[in-house]
Coordinates of C-alpha atoms in Angstrom, one line a residue:
Chain A
M1 CA 18.4 -69.2 -91.3
F2 CA 17.8 -65.7 -92.5
Q3 CA 15.5 -66.8 -95.2
E4 CA 13.6 -69.0 -92.6
T5 CA 13.3 -66.1 -90.2
V6 CA 11.8 -63.8 -92.9
Q7 CA 9.3 -66.5 -93.8
V8 CA 8.3 -66.8 -90.1
L9 CA 7.9 -63.0 -89.9
E10 CA 5.5 -63.2 -92.9
R11 CA 3.6 -66.1 -91.3
L12 CA 3.3 -64.2 -88.1
L13 CA 1.3 -61.6 -89.9
R14 CA -0.6 -63.7 -92.5
S15 CA -1.4 -66.9 -90.8
P16 CA -1.5 -67.0 -87.0
S17 CA -3.1 -70.4 -87.1
Q18 CA 0.0 -71.9 -88.7
I19 CA 2.2 -70.2 -86.1
A20 CA 0.0 -71.5 -83.3
K21 CA 0.3 -75.1 -84.8
H22 CA 4.0 -74.7 -85.0
C23 CA 4.2 -73.7 -81.3
A24 CA 2.0 -76.6 -80.2
A25 CA 3.9 -79.1 -82.2
D26 CA 7.3 -80.2 -81.0
E27 CA 9.0 -78.6 -84.0
D28 CA 12.3 -76.8 -84.0
P29 CA 11.5 -73.4 -82.4
R30 CA 14.8 -71.6 -83.3
A31 CA 13.5 -69.7 -86.4
L32 CA 10.2 -68.8 -84.6
F33 CA 12.1 -67.6 -81.5
L34 CA 14.6 -65.5 -83.6
A35 CA 11.9 -64.0 -85.8
S36 CA 9.6 -63.2 -82.8
L37 CA 12.4 -61.7 -80.8
C38 CA 13.7 -59.6 -83.7
A39 CA 10.1 -58.4 -84.4
T40 CA 9.6 -57.5 -80.8
L41 CA 12.8 -55.6 -80.4
L42 CA 12.7 -53.8 -83.7
G43 CA 9.0 -53.0 -83.9
A44 CA 8.8 -51.8 -80.3
A45 CA 12.0 -49.8 -80.6
A46 CA 10.7 -48.0 -83.7
F47 CA 7.4 -47.3 -82.0
G48 CA 9.2 -46.1 -78.9
G49 CA 11.4 -43.8 -81.0
V50 CA 8.4 -42.3 -82.8
L51 CA 6.6 -41.6 -79.5
A52 CA 9.6 -39.5 -78.4
T53 CA 9.8 -37.4 -81.5
S54 CA 7.9 -34.5 -79.9
R55 CA 10.5 -34.3 -77.2
G56 CA 13.5 -35.4 -79.3
G57 CA 17.1 -35.7 -78.0
L58 CA 18.0 -38.3 -75.4
Q59 CA 14.3 -39.2 -75.0
L60 CA 14.4 -40.9 -78.4
L61 CA 17.0 -43.3 -77.2
Y62 CA 15.3 -43.9 -73.9
S63 CA 11.9 -44.6 -75.4
A64 CA 13.4 -46.9 -78.1
T65 CA 15.0 -48.9 -75.3
K66 CA 12.1 -48.9 -72.8
V67 CA 9.2 -49.9 -75.0
P68 CA 10.8 -53.2 -76.0
L69 CA 11.9 -53.7 -72.4
A70 CA 8.3 -53.2 -71.2
L71 CA 7.1 -55.8 -73.7
V72 CA 9.7 -58.4 -72.8
I73 CA 9.2 -57.9 -69.0
T74 CA 5.4 -58.3 -69.5
L75 CA 6.0 -61.4 -71.6
V76 CA 8.1 -63.0 -68.9
L77 CA 5.5 -62.2 -66.2
V78 CA 2.4 -63.4 -68.0
V79 CA 3.7 -66.7 -69.4
P80 CA 3.1 -68.7 -66.2
A81 CA -0.4 -67.1 -66.0
L82 CA -1.4 -68.4 -69.4
H83 CA 0.0 -71.8 -68.6
G84 CA -2.0 -72.0 -65.3
L85 CA -5.2 -70.6 -66.9
A86 CA -5.1 -73.1 -69.8
A87 CA -4.4 -76.0 -67.5
S88 CA -7.1 -75.2 -65.0
L89 CA -9.7 -74.6 -67.8
G90 CA -9.1 -78.0 -69.3
Q91 CA -6.8 -76.9 -72.3
P92 CA -3.4 -77.9 -70.9
L93 CA -0.4 -76.8 -72.9
R94 CA 3.3 -77.6 -72.4
L95 CA 5.2 -74.7 -70.8
S96 CA 7.5 -74.6 -73.8
A97 CA 4.5 -74.3 -76.1
V98 CA 3.1 -71.4 -74.0
V99 CA 6.5 -69.6 -74.1
S100 CA 6.7 -69.9 -77.9
L101 CA 3.1 -68.8 -78.3
V102 CA 3.4 -65.7 -76.0
L103 CA 6.7 -64.8 -77.7
A104 CA 5.1 -65.1 -81.2
A105 CA 2.1 -63.1 -80.0
T106 CA 4.4 -60.4 -78.7
G107 CA 6.3 -60.3 -81.9
R108 CA 3.0 -59.9 -83.8
A109 CA 1.9 -57.1 -81.5
A110 CA 5.3 -55.3 -82.1
L111 CA 4.8 -55.6 -85.8
V112 CA 1.4 -54.0 -85.5
L113 CA 3.0 -51.2 -83.5
L114 CA 5.6 -50.8 -86.2
A115 CA 2.8 -50.5 -88.8
L116 CA 1.1 -47.8 -86.6
S117 CA 4.3 -45.8 -86.1
P118 CA 3.8 -43.6 -89.2
V119 CA 0.3 -42.7 -88.1
V120 CA 1.5 -41.8 -84.6
W121 CA 4.4 -39.8 -86.1
L122 CA 2.1 -37.8 -88.4
A123 CA -0.3 -37.1 -85.5
L124 CA 2.6 -35.9 -83.3
D125 CA 4.0 -33.9 -86.2
R126 CA 0.6 -32.2 -86.6
G127 CA 1.0 -31.0 -83.1
I128 CA -1.6 -33.0 -81.1
G129 CA -1.4 -32.2 -77.4
Y130 CA 0.5 -34.2 -74.9
H131 CA -2.6 -35.8 -73.3
S132 CA -4.1 -36.7 -76.7
S133 CA -0.8 -38.3 -77.7
V134 CA -0.9 -40.4 -74.5
L135 CA -4.4 -41.6 -75.4
L136 CA -3.4 -42.2 -79.0
A137 CA -0.4 -44.4 -77.8
A138 CA -2.8 -46.3 -75.5
A139 CA -5.1 -47.0 -78.4
C140 CA -2.2 -48.3 -80.5
Y141 CA -1.2 -50.6 -77.7
A142 CA -4.8 -51.8 -77.4
L143 CA -4.9 -52.6 -81.1
A144 CA -1.5 -54.4 -80.9
G145 CA -2.7 -56.3 -77.9
L146 CA -5.8 -57.5 -79.7
S147 CA -3.8 -58.8 -82.6
A148 CA -1.6 -60.7 -80.1
L149 CA -4.6 -62.2 -78.3
G150 CA -5.9 -63.4 -81.7
L151 CA -2.8 -65.4 -82.2
L152 CA -3.0 -66.8 -78.7
W153 CA -6.6 -67.8 -79.3
H154 CA -5.5 -70.0 -82.1
G155 CA -2.9 -71.5 -79.8
V156 CA -5.1 -72.5 -77.0
G157 CA -7.8 -73.8 -79.3
K158 CA -10.3 -71.7 -81.3
S159 CA -13.4 -72.7 -79.4
L160 CA -15.6 -71.1 -76.8
R161 CA -13.4 -72.5 -74.0
G162 CA -10.3 -71.2 -75.7
A163 CA -12.0 -67.8 -75.9
F164 CA -12.7 -67.9 -72.3
V165 CA -9.1 -68.8 -71.5
I166 CA -8.0 -65.8 -73.6
A167 CA -10.6 -63.5 -71.9
C168 CA -9.3 -64.5 -68.5
F169 CA -5.7 -64.1 -69.7
G170 CA -6.6 -60.5 -71.0
L171 CA -7.6 -59.7 -67.4
V172 CA -4.1 -60.6 -66.3
L173 CA -2.2 -59.1 -69.3
V174 CA -3.8 -55.7 -69.3
P175 CA -3.0 -54.7 -65.7
T176 CA 0.5 -56.4 -65.8
G177 CA 1.5 -54.7 -69.0
A178 CA 0.1 -51.4 -68.0
Q179 CA 1.8 -51.4 -64.6
T180 CA 5.1 -52.5 -66.2
A181 CA 5.0 -49.6 -68.6
W182 CA 3.9 -47.3 -65.8
L183 CA 7.1 -48.1 -63.9
L184 CA 9.2 -47.4 -67.0
R185 CA 7.8 -44.0 -67.8
P186 CA 8.4 -41.5 -69.4
F187 CA 7.9 -42.6 -73.0
I188 CA 6.8 -39.4 -74.7
G189 CA 8.4 -36.7 -72.7
R190 CA 7.3 -33.0 -72.6
P191 CA 9.1 -30.5 -74.9
A192 CA 9.1 -28.0 -72.0
Q193 CA 11.0 -30.4 -69.8
A194 CA 14.7 -29.3 -69.3
R195 CA 16.1 -32.7 -68.3
V196 CA 15.1 -36.1 -69.6
P197 CA 14.9 -38.7 -66.9
F198 CA 15.3 -42.4 -67.7
L199 CA 12.7 -43.3 -65.1
R200 CA 10.3 -41.3 -63.0
H201 CA 9.5 -41.6 -59.4
R202 CA 7.1 -44.4 -58.5
E203 CA 3.7 -42.9 -57.8
S204 CA 0.0 -43.8 -57.8
S205 CA -1.2 -46.4 -60.3
F206 CA -1.8 -46.7 -64.0
A207 CA -5.6 -46.8 -63.8
D208 CA -5.8 -43.6 -61.9
A209 CA -3.5 -41.8 -64.3
M210 CA -5.3 -42.9 -67.5
Y211 CA -8.6 -41.7 -66.0
L212 CA -7.2 -38.3 -65.1
S213 CA -5.4 -38.0 -68.4
A214 CA -8.7 -38.6 -70.3
L215 CA -10.2 -35.8 -68.3
S216 CA -7.3 -33.5 -68.9
S217 CA -7.4 -34.1 -72.7
Q218 CA -10.9 -32.6 -72.5
G219 CA -9.7 -29.6 -70.5
I220 CA -11.1 -30.9 -67.2
Y221 CA -8.3 -30.7 -64.6
R222 CA -8.6 -32.5 -61.3
A223 CA -6.1 -32.4 -58.4
P224 CA -4.8 -35.7 -57.2
E225 CA -5.9 -37.2 -53.9
P226 CA -3.6 -36.0 -51.0
N227 CA -2.4 -39.5 -50.1
S228 CA -1.7 -40.7 -53.7
H229 CA 1.8 -39.2 -53.9
P230 CA 4.2 -40.7 -51.4
A231 CA 7.1 -38.7 -53.0
P232 CA 5.6 -35.4 -54.1
R233 CA 7.3 -33.6 -56.9
G234 CA 5.6 -30.2 -56.7
A235 CA 1.9 -29.3 -57.0
T236 CA 1.3 -30.9 -60.4
N237 CA -1.9 -32.5 -61.8
L238 CA -1.4 -36.3 -61.5
A239 CA -2.6 -36.5 -65.1
D240 CA 0.5 -34.6 -66.2
D241 CA 2.5 -37.6 -65.2
A242 CA 0.2 -40.0 -67.0
E243 CA 1.8 -41.8 -69.9
E244 CA 1.2 -44.5 -72.3
A245 CA 1.5 -48.2 -71.6
P246 CA 2.5 -51.0 -74.0
Chain B
M1 CA 21.8 -80.0 -72.4
T2 CA 21.6 -82.9 -74.9
E3 CA 18.7 -83.6 -77.1
S4 CA 17.7 -86.6 -75.0
D5 CA 17.7 -84.4 -71.9
V6 CA 15.4 -81.9 -73.7
A7 CA 13.1 -84.7 -74.7
L8 CA 13.1 -86.0 -71.2
F9 CA 12.4 -82.6 -69.7
R10 CA 9.4 -82.1 -72.1
G11 CA 8.1 -85.5 -71.2
V12 CA 8.3 -84.8 -67.5
E13 CA 6.8 -81.3 -67.9
A14 CA 3.9 -82.6 -70.0
A15 CA 3.3 -85.5 -67.6
Y16 CA 3.3 -83.1 -64.6
S17 CA 0.7 -80.7 -66.0
A18 CA -1.4 -83.6 -67.3
R19 CA -1.3 -85.4 -63.9
L20 CA -2.3 -82.3 -62.0
T21 CA -5.4 -81.7 -64.1
A22 CA -6.3 -85.3 -65.1
L23 CA -9.9 -86.3 -64.4
E24 CA -8.9 -89.1 -62.1
L25 CA -5.6 -90.8 -61.0
P26 CA -5.3 -94.5 -60.6
D27 CA -3.8 -94.5 -57.1
R28 CA -5.3 -92.9 -53.9
A29 CA -1.8 -91.9 -52.8
D30 CA -1.4 -90.0 -56.1
E31 CA -4.6 -88.1 -55.4
W32 CA -3.2 -87.0 -52.0
R33 CA 0.0 -86.0 -53.7
R34 CA -2.0 -84.0 -56.2
F35 CA -4.0 -82.3 -53.4
A36 CA -0.7 -81.5 -51.5
S37 CA 0.8 -80.1 -54.8
G38 CA -2.2 -77.7 -55.1
L39 CA -1.5 -76.4 -51.5
A40 CA 2.2 -76.0 -52.2
L41 CA 1.6 -74.2 -55.4
T42 CA -0.9 -71.9 -53.6
S43 CA 1.9 -71.1 -51.1
V44 CA 4.0 -69.8 -54.0
Y45 CA 1.3 -67.3 -54.7
G46 CA 1.3 -66.5 -51.0
L47 CA 5.0 -65.7 -51.2
A48 CA 4.3 -63.3 -54.1
L49 CA 1.8 -61.5 -51.9
G50 CA 4.2 -61.4 -49.0
A51 CA 6.8 -59.7 -51.1
R52 CA 4.9 -56.4 -50.6
S53 CA 6.1 -56.1 -47.0
G54 CA 8.8 -58.8 -46.9
G55 CA 10.2 -60.4 -43.8
T56 CA 7.7 -62.5 -41.8
S57 CA 4.9 -61.4 -44.0
L58 CA 6.3 -63.8 -46.7
L59 CA 5.7 -66.7 -44.3
R60 CA 2.3 -65.4 -43.1
H61 CA 1.0 -65.1 -46.7
A62 CA 2.6 -68.4 -47.7
L63 CA 0.7 -70.2 -44.9
G64 CA -2.5 -68.1 -45.2
A65 CA -3.1 -68.5 -48.9
P66 CA -3.5 -72.3 -48.9
A67 CA -5.6 -72.3 -45.7
A68 CA -8.8 -71.5 -47.6
L69 CA -8.3 -74.5 -49.8
L70 CA -7.6 -76.7 -46.8
A71 CA -10.7 -75.3 -45.0
V72 CA -13.0 -75.9 -48.0
S73 CA -11.6 -79.4 -48.5
A74 CA -11.8 -80.3 -44.9
L75 CA -15.1 -78.6 -43.9
A76 CA -17.2 -77.9 -46.9
V77 CA -16.6 -80.9 -49.0
P78 CA -17.4 -83.5 -46.3
A79 CA -20.6 -81.6 -45.5
L80 CA -21.6 -81.6 -49.1
F81 CA -20.9 -85.3 -49.3
V82 CA -23.1 -86.0 -46.3
V83 CA -26.0 -83.9 -47.6
L84 CA -25.8 -85.5 -51.1
A85 CA -25.8 -88.9 -49.4
L86 CA -28.9 -87.9 -47.4
I87 CA -30.9 -87.2 -50.6
D88 CA -29.5 -90.4 -52.0
A89 CA -27.5 -88.9 -54.8
P90 CA -25.1 -91.4 -56.4
V91 CA -21.8 -89.9 -55.2
T92 CA -18.9 -92.0 -54.1
L93 CA -16.1 -91.1 -51.7
P94 CA -13.2 -91.9 -54.1
K95 CA -14.7 -89.7 -56.9
T96 CA -15.4 -86.9 -54.4
L97 CA -11.8 -87.1 -53.1
S98 CA -10.5 -87.1 -56.7
A99 CA -12.6 -84.1 -57.7
T100 CA -11.4 -82.2 -54.5
A101 CA -7.7 -83.0 -55.3
R102 CA -8.2 -81.9 -58.9
A103 CA -9.8 -78.6 -57.8
S104 CA -7.0 -78.0 -55.3
A105 CA -4.3 -78.7 -58.0
S106 CA -6.2 -76.6 -60.5
T107 CA -6.5 -73.6 -58.1
G108 CA -2.8 -74.0 -57.1
L109 CA -1.6 -74.2 -60.7
L110 CA -3.6 -71.1 -61.6
L111 CA -2.4 -69.1 -58.5
A112 CA 1.2 -70.1 -59.0
G113 CA 0.9 -69.0 -62.6
L114 CA -0.5 -65.6 -61.5
A115 CA 2.2 -65.2 -58.8
P116 CA 4.8 -63.4 -61.0
A117 CA 2.3 -60.8 -62.3
S118 CA 0.8 -60.4 -58.8
A119 CA 4.2 -59.9 -57.2
L120 CA 4.9 -57.0 -59.7
L121 CA 1.5 -55.5 -59.0
V122 CA 1.5 -55.7 -55.2
V123 CA 5.1 -54.6 -54.8
T124 CA 4.8 -51.6 -57.2
I125 CA 1.3 -50.3 -56.4
D126 CA 1.7 -47.7 -53.6
S127 CA -1.9 -47.6 -52.4
D128 CA -2.7 -50.4 -49.9
Q129 CA -6.3 -50.2 -51.0
V130 CA -5.6 -50.8 -54.7
A131 CA -3.1 -53.7 -53.8
S132 CA -5.9 -55.2 -51.7
V133 CA -8.4 -54.9 -54.5
V134 CA -5.9 -56.5 -57.0
T135 CA -5.4 -59.4 -54.6
R136 CA -9.1 -59.9 -54.0
L137 CA -9.8 -60.0 -57.8
T138 CA -7.0 -62.5 -58.3
L139 CA -8.3 -64.7 -55.6
I140 CA -11.9 -64.5 -56.9
L141 CA -10.7 -65.4 -60.4
A142 CA -8.6 -68.3 -59.2
G143 CA -11.2 -69.5 -56.7
T144 CA -14.0 -69.5 -59.3
L145 CA -12.0 -71.2 -62.0
G146 CA -10.2 -73.6 -59.6
G147 CA -13.6 -74.6 -58.0
L148 CA -15.1 -75.6 -61.4
P149 CA -13.4 -79.1 -61.5
L150 CA -14.9 -79.9 -58.1
L151 CA -18.4 -78.9 -59.1
S152 CA -18.2 -80.6 -62.5
G153 CA -16.7 -83.7 -61.0
I154 CA -19.5 -84.1 -58.6
Y155 CA -22.1 -83.2 -61.2
E156 CA -20.8 -85.9 -63.5
E157 CA -21.7 -88.4 -60.8
V158 CA -25.2 -87.0 -59.9
R159 CA -26.3 -86.6 -63.5
R160 CA -27.1 -90.4 -63.5
A161 CA -29.6 -89.9 -60.7
P162 CA -33.4 -89.6 -61.3
T163 CA -34.6 -86.1 -62.2
G164 CA -35.8 -85.1 -58.7
T165 CA -32.6 -86.1 -57.0
R166 CA -30.6 -84.5 -59.8
L167 CA -32.4 -81.2 -59.4
K168 CA -31.9 -81.3 -55.6
S169 CA -28.2 -82.1 -56.1
V170 CA -27.8 -79.2 -58.5
L171 CA -29.4 -76.8 -56.0
L172 CA -27.1 -78.2 -53.3
L173 CA -24.1 -77.7 -55.5
C174 CA -25.1 -74.1 -56.1
G175 CA -25.4 -73.6 -52.3
F176 CA -22.1 -75.3 -51.8
A177 CA -20.4 -73.0 -54.3
L178 CA -21.7 -69.9 -52.4
F179 CA -20.7 -71.4 -49.0
A180 CA -17.2 -72.3 -50.3
G181 CA -16.8 -68.8 -51.7
A182 CA -17.9 -67.2 -48.5
L183 CA -15.7 -69.5 -46.3
S184 CA -12.7 -68.8 -48.5
A185 CA -13.3 -65.1 -48.4
R186 CA -13.6 -65.2 -44.6
I187 CA -10.4 -67.2 -44.2
W188 CA -8.3 -65.2 -46.6
S189 CA -9.6 -61.9 -45.0
A190 CA -8.6 -63.2 -41.6
L191 CA -5.2 -64.7 -42.4
L192 CA -3.7 -62.6 -45.2
P193 CA -2.2 -59.3 -44.0
I194 CA -2.6 -57.7 -47.4
L195 CA -6.3 -58.1 -47.0
G196 CA -6.2 -56.6 -43.5
G197 CA -6.0 -60.0 -41.8
A198 CA -3.8 -60.9 -38.8

């Protein structure tokens, strides 16, 4: 079983089309399931741990737990959406095939995150600012997401219609994944912070925060709108609370 | 669960998806069942929207979400059929009913699929305005993609017509798409509390 799992891990990276065929065919999914889940948990945990290196301490453990959690929650939420989109656009797939496909794609994305971890660690070690590290993490998630969508494209059929299904699915995946991660903040944590919370208060939305964070990284600070904080935590820039999303 | 149970489950699952999106079903009763399945699946999406406020809002959204499908099917499609018949387009009632049922099922399947993600978004986004925008975008996506089977089903019939009739039919189908979109938007705005409706 171990040998088979390692082989599947290699195929996840090298030949997404073979993995997609495996998902669509009624073959034994155990090795694929195990390999994808291991890749998701280990890859995302490593990336989460690296993100927290600038803060250190308990944040390392929290981030290493929350990044895989965010990926798995997103996976669960978007599986029915891909099934519905594929069916209504004339590319119907069995639900079990969709589950395998999305799990494999998540595993692939986590492996990409694992590969990007040293780059992120180096950047954090070189002392890039908090807001720049948020944007760097968001760029890593975007790259990982694209590699996952590539595998899904093979799965729904590598055609114009398949590309349309994947484009529509991307419209669902991005806000869902971003909001899930937004709820599980913080991932990076600020060195100046005395206490490390496992979760922050619920506030505003991911899109607002990314926009303000991009402005803050360029030294442009804007105050949040008065009604955007139902539970105010002091007069801070909303961008200070912006963090990365898987 | 034994292996035969798993095989049976997969067979049923495959048959269910395929039946909902099949081009045409052999029995008229099956078409009605497919249409009703679409409405029921759309109600599931309504429940997800209602989770933002909970309580009676669940019921109001569950009833309001499929109302637009019902209105388009009961008001817009018969009107389209009459106008197409007036210009002597070769459309038949059974095929039109089948295309309508398929579009309903397709929209329902899509909205039910979007329900878990929508529930997360509408429940966790604080701003009413942003939650409303997310809902509008989801409904536009599902309405557009779900309406395609209806338009393509009817176009398949009118493509056999002479060029003049075919052109008029295509123009009518474009007008129908706009009308169905406007009607759905009106009904959802009026009935779904998350969009500011009653």
